[in-house]
CSV table of C-alpha atoms and ligand atoms in Angstrom, one decimal:
chain,number,residue,atom,x,y,z
A,153,MET,CA,120.8,98.9,102.6
A,154,LEU,CA,122.6,99.3,99.4
A,155,ASP,CA,125.5,96.1,99.6
A,156,ILE,CA,127.9,97.7,96.0
A,157,LYS,CA,131.1,97.0,96.3
A,158,LYS,CA,134.5,99.8,96.0
A,159,SER,CA,135.6,98.8,93.4
A,160,ASP,CA,132.3,98.3,91.1
A,161,ILE,CA,131.8,102.0,92.6
A,162,GLU,CA,135.1,102.9,91.0
A,163,LYS,CA,134.1,101.8,88.2
A,164,ILE,CA,131.3,103.7,87.5
A,165,LYS,CA,133.2,106.8,88.5
A,166,ASN,CA,135.7,106.4,86.0
A,167,ALA,CA,133.0,105.4,83.4
A,168,GLY,CA,133.0,107.5,80.5
A,169,HIS,CA,129.4,106.6,79.7
A,170,VAL,CA,126.6,105.4,81.8
A,171,VAL,CA,123.1,105.2,80.5
A,172,PHE,CA,120.0,104.5,83.0
A,173,PHE,CA,117.0,102.0,81.0
A,174,SER,CA,114.1,102.6,82.9
A,175,GLY,CA,110.9,100.9,83.3
A,176,ALA,CA,107.2,101.4,84.9
A,177,GLY,CA,109.0,100.5,88.0
A,178,MET,CA,111.2,103.9,88.2
A,179,SER,CA,108.2,105.5,88.4
A,180,GLN,CA,106.2,103.6,90.9
A,181,GLU,CA,107.1,105.8,93.9
A,182,SER,CA,105.5,108.9,92.1
A,183,GLY,CA,102.5,107.1,92.2
A,184,ILE,CA,102.4,106.0,88.6
A,185,ALA,CA,101.2,101.8,88.5
A,186,THR,CA,103.2,99.3,86.7
A,187,PHE,CA,101.8,96.8,84.2
A,188,ARG,CA,102.5,93.4,85.3
A,189,GLY,CA,101.7,91.8,89.0
A,190,LYS,CA,99.4,91.8,91.2
A,191,ASP,CA,98.4,95.6,91.1
A,192,GLY,CA,99.5,96.3,87.7
A,193,ILE,CA,97.4,98.4,84.9
A,194,TRP,CA,97.2,94.7,82.7
A,195,ASN,CA,96.2,92.8,85.6
A,196,LYS,CA,93.0,95.2,85.6
A,197,PHE,CA,92.6,96.6,82.1
A,198,LYS,CA,92.7,94.8,78.6
A,199,PRO,CA,95.7,96.1,76.4
A,200,GLU,CA,93.9,94.5,73.0
A,201,GLU,CA,91.3,97.3,74.0
A,202,LEU,CA,93.2,100.4,75.0
A,203,ALA,CA,96.4,99.7,73.6
A,204,ASN,CA,96.1,98.5,70.4
A,205,ILE,CA,95.3,100.3,67.0
A,206,ASN,CA,92.0,98.2,66.2
A,207,GLY,CA,90.6,99.1,69.8
A,208,PHE,CA,91.3,102.8,69.3
A,209,MET,CA,89.3,102.1,66.0
A,210,LYS,CA,86.6,100.9,67.3
A,211,ASN,CA,85.9,102.6,70.3
A,212,PRO,CA,88.0,106.3,69.7
A,213,ASP,CA,86.5,107.5,72.9
A,214,MET,CA,86.9,105.2,75.4
A,215,VAL,CA,90.7,104.9,74.5
A,216,TRP,CA,91.1,108.3,74.5
A,217,GLU,CA,89.4,108.6,77.5
A,218,TRP,CA,91.7,106.2,79.4
A,219,TYR,CA,94.6,108.2,78.2
A,220,LYS,CA,93.0,111.1,79.4
A,221,TYR,CA,92.7,109.8,83.1
A,222,ARG,CA,96.5,108.5,82.8
A,223,HIS,CA,97.8,111.7,81.5
A,224,ASP,CA,95.8,113.6,84.6
A,225,ILE,CA,97.5,111.1,87.4
A,226,VAL,CA,101.1,112.1,85.1
A,227,ARG,CA,100.5,115.7,85.6
A,228,ASN,CA,100.0,115.3,89.4
A,229,ALA,CA,102.7,113.1,90.3
A,230,GLU,CA,106.1,114.2,90.5
A,231,PRO,CA,109.8,113.0,90.0
A,232,ASN,CA,110.9,110.7,92.2
A,233,GLN,CA,113.9,110.4,94.4
A,234,GLY,CA,115.3,108.2,92.2
A,235,HIS,CA,114.6,110.3,88.9
A,236,ILE,CA,116.4,113.2,90.8
A,237,ALA,CA,119.4,110.9,91.7
A,238,ILE,CA,120.0,110.4,87.9
A,239,ALA,CA,119.6,113.5,86.9
A,240,GLU,CA,122.1,114.6,89.5
A,241,PHE,CA,124.7,111.9,88.0
A,242,GLN,CA,124.9,114.3,84.5
A,243,LYS,CA,127.2,116.8,86.9
A,244,TYR,CA,129.3,113.9,88.5
A,245,LEU,CA,130.2,111.4,85.3
A,246,PRO,CA,131.1,113.0,81.7
A,247,LYS,CA,128.2,111.0,80.0
A,248,VAL,CA,124.8,109.7,81.1
A,249,THR,CA,122.2,109.0,79.0
A,250,VAL,CA,118.8,107.8,79.8
A,251,ILE,CA,117.0,105.5,78.2
A,252,THR,CA,113.2,105.0,79.1
A,253,GLN,CA,110.0,103.0,78.5
A,254,ASN,CA,107.9,105.5,79.8
A,255,ILE,CA,105.7,107.8,78.6
A,256,ASP,CA,105.1,110.0,81.5
A,257,ASN,CA,107.4,112.8,80.9
A,258,LEU,CA,108.9,112.4,84.5
A,259,HIS,CA,113.1,111.8,84.0
A,260,LYS,CA,112.8,115.2,81.9
A,261,ARG,CA,110.7,117.0,84.5
A,262,ALA,CA,113.6,115.8,87.1
A,263,GLY,CA,116.4,117.5,84.8
A,264,SER,CA,117.6,115.1,82.5
A,265,LYS,CA,118.8,116.1,79.3
A,266,ASN,CA,120.1,113.3,77.6
A,267,ILE,CA,116.8,110.9,76.8
A,268,PHE,CA,115.4,108.8,74.6
A,269,GLU,CA,111.8,107.6,74.7
A,270,LEU,CA,111.0,104.4,73.5
A,271,HIS,CA,107.3,104.4,74.0
A,272,GLY,CA,106.6,107.4,73.3
A,273,ASN,CA,105.4,110.6,75.8
A,274,ILE,CA,101.9,110.7,77.2
A,275,GLU,CA,101.7,114.8,76.6
A,276,ARG,CA,102.2,114.4,72.8
A,277,ASN,CA,99.2,113.9,70.4
A,278,TYR,CA,99.2,113.2,66.3
A,279,CYS,CA,96.9,113.5,63.5
A,280,MET,CA,96.9,109.7,62.5
A,281,LYS,CA,96.0,111.2,58.2
A,282,CYS,CA,98.2,114.1,58.3
A,283,LYS,CA,101.0,113.6,61.2
A,284,THR,CA,100.1,117.4,62.8
A,285,PHE,CA,101.6,117.2,66.5
A,286,TYR,CA,99.3,118.2,69.1
A,287,ASN,CA,100.3,119.5,72.9
A,288,GLU,CA,97.8,120.6,75.5
A,289,ILE,CA,95.1,118.8,74.4
A,290,ASN,CA,94.6,116.3,76.5
A,291,GLU,CA,91.6,117.9,79.1
A,292,ILE,CA,89.3,117.2,76.2
A,293,PRO,CA,86.8,115.0,77.1
A,294,GLU,CA,86.2,113.2,73.2
A,295,VAL,CA,88.4,112.0,71.0
A,296,PRO,CA,89.6,115.4,69.2
A,297,LYS,CA,89.7,115.4,65.1
A,298,CYS,CA,92.5,117.3,63.1
A,299,ARG,CA,91.5,120.5,61.2
A,300,CYS,CA,92.3,117.7,58.4
A,301,GLY,CA,89.3,115.6,58.7
A,302,GLY,CA,91.8,113.1,61.2
A,303,LEU,CA,91.3,111.5,64.2
A,304,ILE,CA,94.1,112.4,66.6
A,305,ARG,CA,95.5,110.1,69.1
A,306,PRO,CA,97.7,109.8,71.8
A,307,ASP,CA,102.3,109.6,70.8
A,308,VAL,CA,102.6,106.4,72.2
A,309,VAL,CA,103.5,103.3,71.0
A,310,TRP,CA,100.6,100.3,71.1
A,311,PHE,CA,100.8,96.8,70.8
A,312,GLY,CA,102.4,95.6,67.1
A,313,GLU,CA,103.3,99.1,66.4
A,314,TYR,CA,107.0,100.2,65.8
A,315,LEU,CA,108.9,101.4,68.3
A,316,PRO,CA,109.9,105.4,66.9
A,317,GLN,CA,113.1,104.5,64.5
A,318,ASP,CA,115.3,107.8,66.1
A,319,GLN,CA,114.8,107.0,69.4
A,320,PHE,CA,115.7,103.2,68.9
A,321,GLN,CA,118.5,103.9,67.0
A,322,GLY,CA,120.0,106.3,69.4
A,323,ALA,CA,119.5,104.0,72.5
A,324,GLU,CA,121.2,101.3,70.9
A,325,LEU,CA,124.1,103.3,69.9
A,326,ALA,CA,123.8,104.4,73.5
A,327,ALA,CA,123.5,100.5,74.9
A,328,SER,CA,126.4,99.5,72.4
A,329,ASN,CA,129.3,102.3,73.1
A,330,CYS,CA,128.3,102.5,77.1
A,331,ASP,CA,130.6,101.2,80.2
A,332,ILE,CA,128.0,100.7,82.6
A,333,PHE,CA,124.0,99.9,81.8
A,334,PHE,CA,121.6,100.1,84.9
A,335,VAL,CA,118.8,98.5,84.5
A,336,VAL,CA,115.6,100.6,86.7
A,337,GLY,CA,112.5,99.3,87.4
A,338,THR,CA,111.9,97.3,84.5
A,339,SER,CA,110.1,93.6,84.4
A,340,ALA,CA,112.7,93.5,81.3
A,341,VAL,CA,109.8,91.0,78.9
A,342,VAL,CA,108.7,93.7,76.1
A,343,TYR,CA,111.1,93.6,73.3
A,344,PRO,CA,112.3,95.1,71.2
A,345,ALA,CA,112.9,97.4,74.1
A,346,ALA,CA,114.5,95.1,76.0
A,347,SER,CA,117.1,93.4,73.7
A,348,LEU,CA,119.2,96.8,74.5
A,349,ILE,CA,119.9,95.2,77.2
A,350,TYR,CA,122.0,92.1,75.7
A,351,THR,CA,123.6,94.6,73.0
A,352,ALA,CA,125.3,96.6,75.9
A,353,LYS,CA,126.3,93.1,77.1
A,354,ASP,CA,127.4,91.9,73.7
A,355,CYS,CA,129.2,95.1,73.8
A,356,GLY,CA,131.1,95.2,76.6
A,357,ALA,CA,129.4,97.2,79.1
A,358,ILE,CA,128.8,96.4,83.1
A,359,ILE,CA,125.1,95.6,83.6
A,360,PHE,CA,123.8,97.1,87.1
A,361,GLU,CA,120.2,95.5,88.0
A,362,ILE,CA,117.7,97.7,90.7
A,363,ASN,CA,114.4,96.1,91.5
A,364,ILE,CA,112.4,95.0,94.3
A,365,GLU,CA,112.5,91.2,92.6
A,366,LYS,CA,114.9,89.1,90.1
A,367,THR,CA,113.9,89.3,86.8
A,368,ASP,CA,114.4,87.5,83.6
A,369,ILE,CA,117.7,89.6,83.0
A,370,SER,CA,119.3,89.2,86.5
A,371,ILE,CA,121.8,86.6,85.3
A,372,LEU,CA,123.1,89.4,83.1
A,373,ALA,CA,124.4,91.6,85.8
A,374,ARG,CA,127.0,91.6,87.6
A,375,GLU,CA,124.8,92.6,90.6
A,376,SER,CA,121.0,93.1,91.3
A,377,PHE,CA,120.2,95.2,93.9
A,378,ILE,CA,117.2,94.4,95.6
A,379,GLY,CA,114.8,97.2,96.4
A,380,LYS,CA,113.5,100.6,95.4
A,381,ALA,CA,115.1,102.7,93.1
A,382,GLY,CA,114.0,105.6,95.0
A,383,ASN,CA,116.3,104.8,97.7
A,384,LEU,CA,118.9,102.9,96.1
A,385,LEU,CA,119.7,105.1,93.1
A,386,PRO,CA,120.5,108.3,95.5
A,387,MET,CA,122.5,105.6,97.6
A,388,ILE,CA,124.7,104.7,94.5
A,389,LEU,CA,124.6,108.6,93.9
A,390,LYS,CA,125.7,109.3,97.4
A,391,GLU,CA,128.7,107.0,96.8
A,392,ILE,CA,129.7,108.6,93.7
A,393,LYS,CA,129.8,111.9,95.1
A,394,GLU,CA,132.3,110.8,98.0
B,394,LIG,P1,106.1,96.0,84.2
B,394,LIG,O1,105.0,96.3,85.2
B,394,LIG,O2,106.5,94.6,83.3
B,394,LIG,O3,107.7,96.0,85.4
B,394,LIG,C1,107.6,97.1,86.7
B,394,LIG,C2,108.9,96.4,86.8
B,394,LIG,O4,109.2,97.8,88.0
B,394,LIG,C3,109.1,95.1,87.8
B,394,LIG,O5,109.9,94.1,87.4
B,394,LIG,C4,109.0,95.0,89.2
B,394,LIG,O6,109.5,94.2,90.2
B,394,LIG,C5,110.0,96.5,89.1
B,394,LIG,N1,109.5,97.6,90.7
B,394,LIG,C6,108.2,98.0,90.8
B,394,LIG,N2,108.2,98.7,91.9
B,394,LIG,C7,109.4,99.2,92.0
B,394,LIG,C8,110.2,99.8,92.8
B,394,LIG,N3,109.8,101.2,93.4
B,394,LIG,N4,111.8,100.1,92.1
B,394,LIG,C9,112.1,99.6,91.4
B,394,LIG,N5,111.7,98.6,90.9
B,394,LIG,C10,110.2,98.6,90.7
B,394,LIG,O7,106.7,97.3,83.2
B,394,LIG,P2,107.8,97.6,82.4
B,394,LIG,O8,109.1,96.7,82.3
B,394,LIG,O9,108.2,99.2,82.4
B,394,LIG,O10,104.6,99.3,77.4
B,394,LIG,O11,106.6,97.3,81.0
B,394,LIG,C11,107.7,97.6,79.7
B,394,LIG,C12,106.4,98.0,78.5
B,394,LIG,O12,105.0,96.8,79.0
B,394,LIG,C13,105.8,99.4,79.2
B,394,LIG,O13,106.2,100.4,78.7
B,394,LIG,C14,104.7,99.1,78.4
B,394,LIG,C15,104.0,97.8,78.9
B,394,LIG,O14,103.4,97.3,78.4
B,394,LIG,C16,103.8,99.9,76.3
B,394,LIG,O15,103.1,100.6,76.4
B,394,LIG,C17,104.3,99.9,75.0
């Protein structure tokens, strides 16, 4: 059940700009594993081997194969009711921005338009030497080489790497000039992405959280709605439409 105050529904309805900031929990109901917790990816695999430039240079084929495996999962997944609801909010509110830590492209596939991808996108790859981008090559079983001879890597952010500056700057601007900032399905422990929640709060946005449990940032939120994103987001959308 959704326990949201009528006054908060009115605030969302009257907002000029609403941001949805999403993490792995957003795609959990699409069958994509989250990172932390009992069944989390980082409980089974080592980030220092698979999400790190040194791990890639040591064993590029293994890292490539792991991303190929994850790419297959993502390609076979479908946007869930939560992604679809966020895309539908665009029809009812003047401005909606999606900021995501996910690399799975599901917000875009659901129809969201204004998206900042903070940690890259698993559909894209690029040459480490000449920076040429390559799409549609994830099916190749071993790490491919560019025409220039450089190694091709997935266009995702690994530990110790900077976020894509255009994406982070756009996200910071959105966080600092929105009225409502929804934090959906993230443990909010990875920085600088999680700093955007503080930016939004400091700039006066109302924070709502949607998660199956409380997190470190629940204290910043006006309300933490406990439940699955795929259930709660369509319920909030329904209230907005009425
Ligand atoms: P986490 O795995 O750290 O957190 C997922 C969050 O989603 C947890 O707080 C869960 O309680 C919540 N959750 C799970 N299922 C849910 C559901 N159906 N509905 C709502 N909430 C649900 O994932 P992130 O916070 O996204 O970075 O992790 C941040 C970054 O750490 C990732 O982008 C990735 C990872 O290392 C990189 O790879 C650079």
